[in-house]
Structures are given as C-alpha cells and as structure tokens.
Amino acid sequence: MATTVIQEGQPGSKARFADSFVLHKLMSLTGVIPIGLFMIFHLVVNSYALRGEAEFNTGAKAISYLPFVLVVELGAIFVPLIFHAVYGLFIVAESQSNTGTYQYGRNWLYSLQRWSGVVALVYILIHVISTTGVRWTYEATGGPMGHEYGYKAITYAAMAYRFANPLYLLLYVVGILAASFHLGNGLFNFGIRWGITIGKEAQRISAALWLLLGLGLAFIGIWTAVNYHLVGRNFQGRGDITQQYRSLDDLVKNYGPVPVEQNRGATPSGTTTAVPAPLP
Ligand code: HEM
C-alpha cells in the first residue's frame, strides 16, 4: 500500500468546507473510533452464525436486550457514522482531481478511498434499513409483541431468509469488500495524518498490517454472508426458506414457536426451539 496524499488546504485547492482542519481531523478520528472498532466487533460477532443458530441468536439477543440500546446505537454508531459519511461526501464533491500530481499507484488508492466510501455508504444504508430499521419498526408498531418481533426480525432464521436472495448476497459481497478496503486504507492514512507512521519503514509495516486486517475482515464477512445464503437455500434440510414462509413478516410471526417471554421454562413438546435459552 503506497502513501496516500493528504491534500487539505493545499494552494490552488478548490475545497472549502473540506479544508477545515478540525473537521477533517474529527472525520479521520471517527473513522477509527468508533466506526472502525464497531465494524471489527460487528463482523466478529456476526461470525457466530458460522457456529449455528443458537450461538448467533444468543449474541443477537444480548445486544437487542441491552439497556439503553437505542442511546448506544445513536450515540456510538449512528451520529459518528452520519458525520463521517456526510463530511466524506463533501470531500468527494469539493475536491479536485490530483491526476498527474502524484505517482500512479497513489492516485489509484486516493480515488479508491473515496469511491469505496461511497459504495460502503450505499451498502450500509440498505443494510441498516433492512435489519435494524425493520427491528425498530416492529418495536414501534408491534404493541405488546413489539420487542419480541423486533428481536425475531434480526435472528439467524430472519437473516437466512434475507440472504436466500442472491441479490442480497451480492450486495453484501460488494459492500463488505468496499468497507474492508476503506477501513484498511483509511487506517494507513490515519497513521500518517496523526503523525504516528512518519518514516518509510513505519509506513511499510503499517501498510502490511492494515492490508492483513482488511483481508481478514473481508474474509470473515463474506464467509458469514455466503454461509447464510447456503443455509437459506436449504433451511433445516427442507429446501429454500422463502418457500417455507410467504414473507419475512410471516417468518417473524410464525417461526420459532416459543416467544421469549414464554421460553423461560419448559419448551412445549413437539416444537423445535429456535430461540436459545433465555439469558439470566
Ligand atoms: C456478513 C456481514 C454482516 C452481517 C450478517 C450483519 C448483520 C447485521 C444485523 C443482524 C444488524 C442488526 C442489529 C440490530 O438491529 O441489533 C446489523 C446492523 C448494522 N450493521 Fe451489519 N452486518 C454485516 C456487515 C456489516 C458491515 C461490513 C458494516 C459496515 C460498517 C455493518 C454496519 C452495520 C451498522 C452501522 C448497523 C446498525 C447498528 C446496530 O443496529 O447495531 N454491517 N448488521
């Protein structure tokens, strides 16, 4: 990975809003803390799905039943993410092309950093609306069953239902690749911007390290997504899950016969428990 040029405030730059030193630093920082950390944590937690249904659902339940989950989601994820994305879009819109100014490879990384950000943003929007957005809708409109339905909308079976659609899988493959590159190359730039990796040797080591992290994240994420697709195409050995349930709503309301509240004791005989044992 070659050095990417930080070009805020350069003579002749057309950028205005994007030239703000403080905002640019804040944008750089939010990309690492909390967004980068969240992405690593999120992909690792989601890989529980590779172990199986109960394992993934236990993790999903622990998060969705967290006290003040909305405050944590808004404060630690959505507000920094929106700031980072909006400021990033300003940079894309206001900056001039640096073609001809820097080495060919650097130009490529410079452009790719921007476009991977735009692709990741589109992906994250669709992804969040189709997962957390659906959970919030059930919680807001589901009455006494709202929280239960909200949780069931993001369980293993619900994710397998979404991923059974090859286009949904394709969206994830593209989105995860873009987000992993954006974080890996972004961390490399972060080291230079914050004066951490100044010398050539330090930059060589950091390039190798962040390349490894990017590849690792892409691998974990895509493996999880492909596994969901395969599970959805032959759910519990009974064929395509989308043929077993008319819609995601049908699955949310009818799959996993044991609602969380009633699951705090014996399982009714003859039913398969999709919901894992309740958390203490
Ligand atoms: C295999 C890949 C992925 C899977 C299976 C997955 C799954 C999920 C699920 C189930 C939720 C809903 C959580 C909830 O509402 O409690 C969620 C939310 C979210 N995901 Fe992902 N995700 C993946 C990749 C990514 C990537 C690469 C990013 C990029 C940063 C990302 C960003 C987010 C964000 C920002 C939220 C909303 C935060 C939240 O509600 O907790 N996801 N994801």
mmCIF file of C-alpha atoms and ligand atoms in Angstrom:
data_model
loop_
_atom_site.group_PDB
_atom_site.id
_atom_site.type_symbol
_atom_site.label_atom_id
_atom_site.label_comp_id
_atom_site.label_asym_id
_atom_site.label_seq_id
_atom_site.Cartn_x
_atom_site.Cartn_y
_atom_site.Cartn_z
ATOM 1 C CA MET A 1 0.000 0.000 0.000
ATOM 2 C CA ALA A 2 1.581 3.292 -1.036
ATOM 3 C CA THR A 3 1.412 6.563 0.810
ATOM 4 C CA THR A 4 -1.838 8.389 0.155
ATOM 5 C CA VAL A 5 -1.541 12.131 -0.003
ATOM 6 C CA ILE A 6 -3.298 14.335 2.495
ATOM 7 C CA GLN A 7 -4.157 17.381 0.486
ATOM 8 C CA GLU A 8 -6.348 19.607 2.632
ATOM 9 C CA GLY A 9 -5.682 23.312 2.285
ATOM 10 C CA GLN A 10 -3.137 22.996 -0.498
ATOM 11 C CA PRO A 11 -2.523 26.043 -2.660
ATOM 12 C CA GLY A 12 -4.913 26.041 -5.560
ATOM 13 C CA SER A 13 -7.327 23.634 -3.861
ATOM 14 C CA LYS A 14 -10.960 24.271 -4.731
ATOM 15 C CA ALA A 15 -12.061 22.680 -1.452
ATOM 16 C CA ARG A 16 -13.742 24.959 1.069
ATOM 17 C CA PHE A 17 -15.760 23.082 3.668
ATOM 18 C CA ALA A 18 -13.420 20.115 3.205
ATOM 19 C CA ASP A 19 -10.423 22.317 4.108
ATOM 20 C CA SER A 20 -11.424 22.733 7.754
ATOM 21 C CA PHE A 21 -8.512 21.336 9.788
ATOM 22 C CA VAL A 22 -10.569 20.454 12.870
ATOM 23 C CA LEU A 23 -13.464 18.893 10.956
ATOM 24 C CA HIS A 24 -11.054 16.882 8.819
ATOM 25 C CA LYS A 25 -9.275 15.572 11.938
ATOM 26 C CA LEU A 26 -12.617 14.731 13.538
ATOM 27 C CA MET A 27 -13.683 12.919 10.395
ATOM 28 C CA SER A 28 -10.437 10.954 10.425
ATOM 29 C CA LEU A 29 -10.852 10.099 14.122
ATOM 30 C CA THR A 30 -14.494 8.976 13.849
ATOM 31 C CA GLY A 31 -13.470 6.621 11.033
ATOM 32 C CA VAL A 32 -11.343 4.712 13.542
ATOM 33 C CA ILE A 33 -13.184 5.360 16.823
ATOM 34 C CA PRO A 34 -15.948 4.309 16.945
ATOM 35 C CA ILE A 35 -16.770 3.269 13.350
ATOM 36 C CA GLY A 36 -13.701 1.113 12.617
ATOM 37 C CA LEU A 37 -13.838 -0.547 16.024
ATOM 38 C CA PHE A 38 -17.569 -1.173 15.601
ATOM 39 C CA MET A 39 -17.043 -2.790 12.194
ATOM 40 C CA ILE A 40 -14.398 -5.193 13.550
ATOM 41 C CA PHE A 41 -16.579 -6.086 16.562
ATOM 42 C CA HIS A 42 -19.702 -6.391 14.382
ATOM 43 C CA LEU A 43 -18.178 -8.756 11.817
ATOM 44 C CA VAL A 44 -16.605 -10.905 14.528
ATOM 45 C CA VAL A 45 -19.893 -11.159 16.478
ATOM 46 C CA ASN A 46 -21.814 -11.944 13.275
ATOM 47 C CA SER A 47 -19.432 -14.786 12.529
ATOM 48 C CA TYR A 48 -21.106 -16.622 15.431
ATOM 49 C CA ALA A 49 -23.576 -17.589 12.700
ATOM 50 C CA LEU A 50 -20.901 -19.972 11.407
ATOM 51 C CA ARG A 51 -21.276 -21.931 14.647
ATOM 52 C CA GLY A 52 -25.050 -22.219 14.340
ATOM 53 C CA GLU A 53 -28.458 -20.787 15.096
ATOM 54 C CA ALA A 54 -28.468 -20.810 18.895
ATOM 55 C CA GLU A 55 -24.978 -19.310 19.066
ATOM 56 C CA PHE A 56 -25.862 -16.396 16.759
ATOM 57 C CA ASN A 57 -29.233 -15.776 18.409
ATOM 58 C CA THR A 58 -27.685 -15.615 21.873
ATOM 59 C CA GLY A 59 -25.387 -12.818 20.655
ATOM 60 C CA ALA A 60 -28.213 -11.001 18.832
ATOM 61 C CA LYS A 61 -30.428 -11.256 21.896
ATOM 62 C CA ALA A 62 -27.742 -9.993 24.256
ATOM 63 C CA ILE A 63 -27.356 -6.880 22.081
ATOM 64 C CA SER A 64 -31.043 -6.248 21.405
ATOM 65 C CA TYR A 65 -31.923 -6.574 25.124
ATOM 66 C CA LEU A 66 -29.108 -4.258 26.245
ATOM 67 C CA PRO A 67 -30.478 -1.494 28.493
ATOM 68 C CA PHE A 68 -30.303 1.890 26.729
ATOM 69 C CA VAL A 69 -29.543 0.087 23.448
ATOM 70 C CA LEU A 70 -31.046 2.971 21.462
ATOM 71 C CA VAL A 71 -28.815 5.536 23.190
ATOM 72 C CA VAL A 72 -25.749 3.383 22.495
ATOM 73 C CA GLU A 73 -26.778 2.846 18.856
ATOM 74 C CA LEU A 74 -27.465 6.528 18.222
ATOM 75 C CA GLY A 75 -24.544 7.982 20.199
ATOM 76 C CA ALA A 76 -21.810 5.465 19.497
ATOM 77 C CA ILE A 77 -22.744 4.343 15.986
ATOM 78 C CA PHE A 78 -25.226 6.439 14.016
ATOM 79 C CA VAL A 79 -24.191 10.029 14.897
ATOM 80 C CA PRO A 80 -20.432 9.424 14.239
ATOM 81 C CA LEU A 81 -21.297 7.399 11.114
ATOM 82 C CA ILE A 82 -23.542 10.130 9.697
ATOM 83 C CA PHE A 83 -20.924 12.832 10.441
ATOM 84 C CA HIS A 84 -18.128 10.760 8.855
ATOM 85 C CA ALA A 85 -20.243 9.964 5.792
ATOM 86 C CA VAL A 86 -21.625 13.475 5.223
ATOM 87 C CA TYR A 87 -18.207 15.101 5.619
ATOM 88 C CA GLY A 88 -16.720 12.423 3.348
ATOM 89 C CA LEU A 89 -19.302 13.240 0.670
ATOM 90 C CA PHE A 90 -18.339 16.928 0.933
ATOM 91 C CA ILE A 91 -14.707 15.988 0.335
ATOM 92 C CA VAL A 92 -15.666 13.947 -2.722
ATOM 93 C CA ALA A 93 -17.820 16.792 -4.045
ATOM 94 C CA GLU A 94 -15.428 19.675 -3.342
ATOM 95 C CA SER A 95 -12.011 18.245 -4.054
ATOM 96 C CA GLN A 96 -10.141 18.462 -7.304
ATOM 97 C CA SER A 97 -8.603 15.532 -9.074
ATOM 98 C CA ASN A 98 -4.926 15.034 -8.291
ATOM 99 C CA THR A 99 -4.208 13.199 -11.527
ATOM 100 C CA GLY A 100 -0.719 13.911 -12.736
ATOM 101 C CA THR A 101 0.437 15.256 -9.382
ATOM 102 C CA TYR A 102 1.308 12.008 -7.649
ATOM 103 C CA GLN A 103 2.502 8.525 -8.502
ATOM 104 C CA TYR A 104 0.058 6.348 -10.430
ATOM 105 C CA GLY A 105 -0.443 3.883 -7.536
ATOM 106 C CA ARG A 106 -1.062 6.670 -5.052
ATOM 107 C CA ASN A 107 -3.634 8.246 -7.327
ATOM 108 C CA TRP A 108 -5.462 4.973 -7.504
ATOM 109 C CA LEU A 109 -5.528 4.491 -3.743
ATOM 110 C CA TYR A 110 -6.572 8.111 -3.303
ATOM 111 C CA SER A 111 -9.559 7.681 -5.645
ATOM 112 C CA LEU A 112 -10.397 4.219 -4.384
ATOM 113 C CA GLN A 113 -10.549 5.511 -0.805
ATOM 114 C CA ARG A 114 -13.268 7.953 -1.844
ATOM 115 C CA TRP A 115 -15.275 5.631 -4.044
ATOM 116 C CA SER A 116 -15.091 2.725 -1.623
ATOM 117 C CA GLY A 117 -16.538 5.138 0.958
ATOM 118 C CA VAL A 118 -19.449 5.980 -1.329
ATOM 119 C CA VAL A 119 -20.123 2.287 -2.114
ATOM 120 C CA ALA A 120 -19.856 1.354 1.594
ATOM 121 C CA LEU A 121 -22.283 4.147 2.468
ATOM 122 C CA VAL A 122 -24.915 2.916 -0.002
ATOM 123 C CA TYR A 123 -24.411 -0.618 1.292
ATOM 124 C CA ILE A 124 -24.664 0.425 4.962
ATOM 125 C CA LEU A 125 -27.867 2.389 4.266
ATOM 126 C CA ILE A 126 -29.599 -0.603 2.649
ATOM 127 C CA HIS A 127 -28.150 -2.973 5.240
ATOM 128 C CA VAL A 128 -29.259 -0.938 8.267
ATOM 129 C CA ILE A 129 -32.728 -0.205 6.857
ATOM 130 C CA SER A 130 -33.255 -3.921 6.151
ATOM 131 C CA THR A 131 -32.070 -5.074 9.603
ATOM 132 C CA THR A 132 -32.116 -2.509 12.429
ATOM 133 C CA GLY A 133 -34.776 -0.450 10.603
ATOM 134 C CA VAL A 134 -37.097 -3.476 10.476
ATOM 135 C CA ARG A 135 -36.402 -4.219 14.166
ATOM 136 C CA TRP A 136 -37.230 -0.616 15.132
ATOM 137 C CA THR A 137 -40.453 -0.755 13.070
ATOM 138 C CA TYR A 138 -41.652 -3.879 14.893
ATOM 139 C CA GLU A 139 -40.677 -2.397 18.254
ATOM 140 C CA ALA A 140 -42.591 0.803 17.491
ATOM 141 C CA THR A 141 -45.697 -0.791 15.970
ATOM 142 C CA GLY A 142 -45.859 -4.328 17.377
ATOM 143 C CA GLY A 143 -47.656 -3.486 20.631
ATOM 144 C CA PRO A 144 -47.024 -5.990 23.434
ATOM 145 C CA MET A 145 -45.217 -8.305 20.981
ATOM 146 C CA GLY A 146 -43.125 -5.437 19.563
ATOM 147 C CA HIS A 147 -39.861 -6.253 21.286
ATOM 148 C CA GLU A 148 -40.231 -9.965 20.666
ATOM 149 C CA TYR A 149 -40.955 -9.460 16.955
ATOM 150 C CA GLY A 150 -38.149 -6.897 16.731
ATOM 151 C CA TYR A 151 -35.672 -9.424 18.083
ATOM 152 C CA LYS A 152 -37.009 -12.148 15.797
ATOM 153 C CA ALA A 153 -36.528 -9.855 12.797
ATOM 154 C CA ILE A 154 -32.751 -9.979 13.274
ATOM 155 C CA THR A 155 -32.321 -13.613 14.292
ATOM 156 C CA TYR A 156 -30.468 -16.314 12.375
ATOM 157 C CA ALA A 157 -33.579 -17.539 10.550
ATOM 158 C CA ALA A 158 -34.528 -13.981 9.522
ATOM 159 C CA MET A 159 -31.008 -13.302 8.221
ATOM 160 C CA ALA A 160 -31.050 -16.633 6.313
ATOM 161 C CA TYR A 161 -34.386 -15.542 4.797
ATOM 162 C CA ARG A 162 -32.851 -12.292 3.506
ATOM 163 C CA PHE A 163 -29.656 -13.956 2.266
ATOM 164 C CA ALA A 164 -31.550 -16.657 0.357
ATOM 165 C CA ASN A 165 -31.962 -13.926 -2.279
ATOM 166 C CA PRO A 166 -28.744 -13.959 -4.399
ATOM 167 C CA LEU A 167 -29.000 -10.189 -4.951
ATOM 168 C CA TYR A 168 -28.912 -9.595 -1.200
ATOM 169 C CA LEU A 169 -25.782 -11.775 -1.032
ATOM 170 C CA LEU A 170 -24.199 -9.844 -3.925
ATOM 171 C CA LEU A 171 -24.906 -6.553 -2.153
ATOM 172 C CA TYR A 172 -23.054 -7.854 0.911
ATOM 173 C CA VAL A 173 -20.062 -9.142 -1.033
ATOM 174 C CA VAL A 174 -19.623 -5.758 -2.750
ATOM 175 C CA GLY A 175 -20.389 -3.791 0.444
ATOM 176 C CA ILE A 176 -18.067 -5.804 2.681
ATOM 177 C CA LEU A 177 -15.225 -5.564 0.149
ATOM 178 C CA ALA A 178 -15.703 -1.784 -0.082
ATOM 179 C CA ALA A 179 -15.970 -1.311 3.709
ATOM 180 C CA SER A 180 -12.920 -3.543 4.398
ATOM 181 C CA PHE A 181 -10.756 -1.699 1.858
ATOM 182 C CA HIS A 182 -11.992 1.673 3.135
ATOM 183 C CA LEU A 183 -11.065 0.775 6.731
ATOM 184 C CA GLY A 184 -7.691 -0.819 5.883
ATOM 185 C CA ASN A 185 -6.507 2.007 3.622
ATOM 186 C CA GLY A 186 -8.130 4.547 5.957
ATOM 187 C CA LEU A 187 -6.089 3.225 8.901
ATOM 188 C CA PHE A 188 -2.924 3.548 6.814
ATOM 189 C CA ASN A 189 -3.772 7.191 6.058
ATOM 190 C CA PHE A 190 -4.746 7.755 9.693
ATOM 191 C CA GLY A 191 -1.225 6.777 10.809
ATOM 192 C CA ILE A 192 0.285 9.443 8.528
ATOM 193 C CA ARG A 193 -2.293 12.137 9.278
ATOM 194 C CA TRP A 194 -1.803 11.795 13.037
ATOM 195 C CA GLY A 195 1.996 11.623 12.795
ATOM 196 C CA ILE A 196 2.200 8.021 14.028
ATOM 197 C CA THR A 197 3.884 6.454 10.984
ATOM 198 C CA ILE A 198 6.351 9.040 9.752
ATOM 199 C CA GLY A 199 9.314 7.118 8.319
ATOM 200 C CA LYS A 200 9.342 4.839 5.277
ATOM 201 C CA GLU A 201 9.885 1.719 7.398
ATOM 202 C CA ALA A 202 6.967 2.547 9.718
ATOM 203 C CA GLN A 203 4.724 3.075 6.705
ATOM 204 C CA ARG A 204 5.838 -0.216 5.166
ATOM 205 C CA ILE A 205 4.939 -2.092 8.363
ATOM 206 C CA SER A 206 1.616 -0.298 8.777
ATOM 207 C CA ALA A 207 0.726 -0.994 5.115
ATOM 208 C CA ALA A 208 1.293 -4.728 5.666
ATOM 209 C CA LEU A 209 -0.626 -4.713 8.947
ATOM 210 C CA TRP A 210 -3.704 -2.912 7.637
ATOM 211 C CA LEU A 211 -3.694 -4.926 4.429
ATOM 212 C CA LEU A 212 -3.872 -8.034 6.595
ATOM 213 C CA LEU A 213 -6.686 -6.560 8.692
ATOM 214 C CA GLY A 214 -8.666 -5.570 5.568
ATOM 215 C CA LEU A 215 -8.258 -9.006 4.017
ATOM 216 C CA GLY A 216 -9.158 -10.697 7.308
ATOM 217 C CA LEU A 217 -12.343 -8.641 7.732
ATOM 218 C CA ALA A 218 -13.382 -9.199 4.123
ATOM 219 C CA PHE A 219 -12.822 -12.925 4.547
ATOM 220 C CA ILE A 220 -14.831 -13.220 7.797
ATOM 221 C CA GLY A 221 -17.686 -11.053 6.466
ATOM 222 C CA ILE A 222 -18.005 -12.757 3.089
ATOM 223 C CA TRP A 223 -17.750 -16.215 4.615
ATOM 224 C CA THR A 224 -20.569 -15.337 7.052
ATOM 225 C CA ALA A 225 -22.710 -13.951 4.215
ATOM 226 C CA VAL A 226 -22.150 -16.944 1.901
ATOM 227 C CA ASN A 227 -22.916 -19.328 4.753
ATOM 228 C CA TYR A 228 -26.228 -17.517 5.387
ATOM 229 C CA HIS A 229 -27.072 -17.849 1.705
ATOM 230 C CA LEU A 230 -26.424 -21.607 1.759
ATOM 231 C CA VAL A 231 -28.421 -22.008 4.995
ATOM 232 C CA GLY A 232 -31.311 -20.021 3.494
ATOM 233 C CA ARG A 233 -31.356 -22.103 0.307
ATOM 234 C CA ASN A 234 -31.769 -25.310 2.305
ATOM 235 C CA PHE A 235 -33.133 -24.314 5.673
ATOM 236 C CA GLN A 236 -33.119 -27.181 8.175
ATOM 237 C CA GLY A 237 -32.850 -29.621 5.269
ATOM 238 C CA ARG A 238 -36.335 -28.648 3.995
ATOM 239 C CA GLY A 239 -35.411 -26.529 0.981
ATOM 240 C CA ASP A 240 -35.500 -22.806 0.338
ATOM 241 C CA ILE A 241 -36.654 -20.859 3.384
ATOM 242 C CA THR A 242 -38.513 -18.395 1.141
ATOM 243 C CA GLN A 243 -40.739 -21.302 0.025
ATOM 244 C CA GLN A 244 -41.473 -22.207 3.638
ATOM 245 C CA TYR A 245 -42.595 -18.703 4.659
ATOM 246 C CA ARG A 246 -44.579 -16.302 2.481
ATOM 247 C CA SER A 247 -42.640 -13.266 3.677
ATOM 248 C CA LEU A 248 -40.195 -12.074 6.293
ATOM 249 C CA ASP A 249 -43.189 -10.904 8.330
ATOM 250 C CA ASP A 250 -44.695 -14.407 8.133
ATOM 251 C CA LEU A 251 -41.406 -15.844 9.415
ATOM 252 C CA VAL A 252 -41.114 -13.266 12.209
ATOM 253 C CA LYS A 253 -44.619 -14.089 13.437
ATOM 254 C CA ASN A 254 -44.645 -17.839 12.934
ATOM 255 C CA TYR A 255 -41.120 -19.226 13.110
ATOM 256 C CA GLY A 256 -39.623 -20.225 16.452
ATOM 257 C CA PRO A 257 -42.851 -21.140 18.187
ATOM 258 C CA VAL A 258 -41.612 -20.119 21.603
ATOM 259 C CA PRO A 259 -41.805 -16.388 22.306
ATOM 260 C CA VAL A 260 -39.019 -15.167 24.586
ATOM 261 C CA GLU A 261 -41.407 -14.426 27.477
ATOM 262 C CA GLN A 262 -42.871 -17.955 27.374
ATOM 263 C CA ASN A 263 -39.490 -19.540 26.858
ATOM 264 C CA ARG A 264 -38.496 -19.141 30.481
ATOM 265 C CA GLY A 265 -39.427 -22.705 31.374
ATOM 266 C CA ALA A 266 -40.152 -25.940 29.610
ATOM 267 C CA THR A 267 -40.484 -25.994 25.830
ATOM 268 C CA PRO A 268 -43.914 -27.192 24.635
ATOM 269 C CA SER A 269 -43.484 -30.743 23.430
ATOM 270 C CA GLY A 270 -43.294 -31.370 19.730
ATOM 271 C CA THR A 271 -41.892 -27.940 18.885
ATOM 272 C CA THR A 272 -38.432 -27.033 17.749
ATOM 273 C CA THR A 273 -36.928 -24.267 19.809
ATOM 274 C CA ALA A 274 -35.438 -21.684 17.525
ATOM 275 C CA VAL A 275 -34.981 -19.256 20.372
ATOM 276 C CA PRO A 276 -31.970 -20.079 22.531
ATOM 277 C CA ALA A 277 -32.172 -20.452 26.293
ATOM 278 C CA PRO A 278 -33.032 -17.132 27.941
ATOM 279 C CA LEU A 279 -30.252 -15.007 29.244
ATOM 280 C CA PRO A 280 -30.139 -14.724 33.021
HETATM 281 C C1 HEM B 1 -21.814 -10.657 6.981
HETATM 282 C C2 HEM B 1 -21.905 -9.380 7.165
HETATM 283 C C3 HEM B 1 -22.896 -8.693 8.087
HETATM 284 C C4 HEM B 1 -23.984 -9.197 8.758
HETATM 285 C C5 HEM B 1 -24.515 -10.642 8.759
HETATM 286 C C6 HEM B 1 -24.573 -8.110 9.500
HETATM 287 C C7 HEM B 1 -25.704 -8.202 10.313
HETATM 288 C C8 HEM B 1 -26.304 -7.149 10.981
HETATM 289 C C9 HEM B 1 -27.501 -7.248 11.793
HETATM 290 C C10 HEM B 1 -28.276 -8.540 12.092
HETATM 291 C C11 HEM B 1 -27.785 -5.996 12.245
HETATM 292 C C12 HEM B 1 -28.978 -5.593 13.155
HETATM 293 C C13 HEM B 1 -28.515 -5.419 14.579
HETATM 294 C C14 HEM B 1 -29.603 -4.901 15.458
HETATM 295 O O1 HEM B 1 -30.541 -4.286 14.971
HETATM 296 O O2 HEM B 1 -29.496 -5.099 16.683
HETATM 297 C C15 HEM B 1 -26.783 -5.078 11.714
HETATM 298 C C16 HEM B 1 -26.723 -3.711 11.937
HETATM 299 C C17 HEM B 1 -25.717 -2.861 11.492
HETATM 300 N N1 HEM B 1 -24.654 -3.192 10.671
HETATM 301 FE FE1 HEM B 1 -24.227 -5.049 9.976
HETATM 302 N N2 HEM B 1 -23.829 -6.964 9.267
HETATM 303 C C18 HEM B 1 -22.794 -7.274 8.397
HETATM 304 C C19 HEM B 1 -21.830 -6.406 7.892
HETATM 305 C C20 HEM B 1 -21.716 -5.049 8.187
HETATM 306 C C21 HEM B 1 -20.648 -4.165 7.706
HETATM 307 C C22 HEM B 1 -19.480 -4.568 6.795
HETATM 308 C C23 HEM B 1 -20.885 -2.936 8.206
HETATM 309 C C24 HEM B 1 -20.020 -1.722 7.949
HETATM 310 C C25 HEM B 1 -19.615 -0.926 8.891
HETATM 311 C C26 HEM B 1 -22.113 -3.022 9.016
HETATM 312 C C27 HEM B 1 -22.708 -1.983 9.684
HETATM 313 C C28 HEM B 1 -23.879 -2.059 10.454
HETATM 314 C C29 HEM B 1 -24.458 -0.940 11.157
HETATM 315 C C30 HEM B 1 -23.926 0.501 11.194
HETATM 316 C C31 HEM B 1 -25.608 -1.444 11.818
HETATM 317 C C32 HEM B 1 -26.573 -0.664 12.712
HETATM 318 C C33 HEM B 1 -26.062 -0.704 14.143
HETATM 319 C C34 HEM B 1 -26.899 -1.569 15.039
HETATM 320 O O3 HEM B 1 -28.113 -1.548 14.914
HETATM 321 O O4 HEM B 1 -26.324 -2.268 15.895
HETATM 322 N N3 HEM B 1 -22.569 -4.320 8.969
HETATM 323 N N4 HEM B 1 -25.893 -5.811 10.954
#
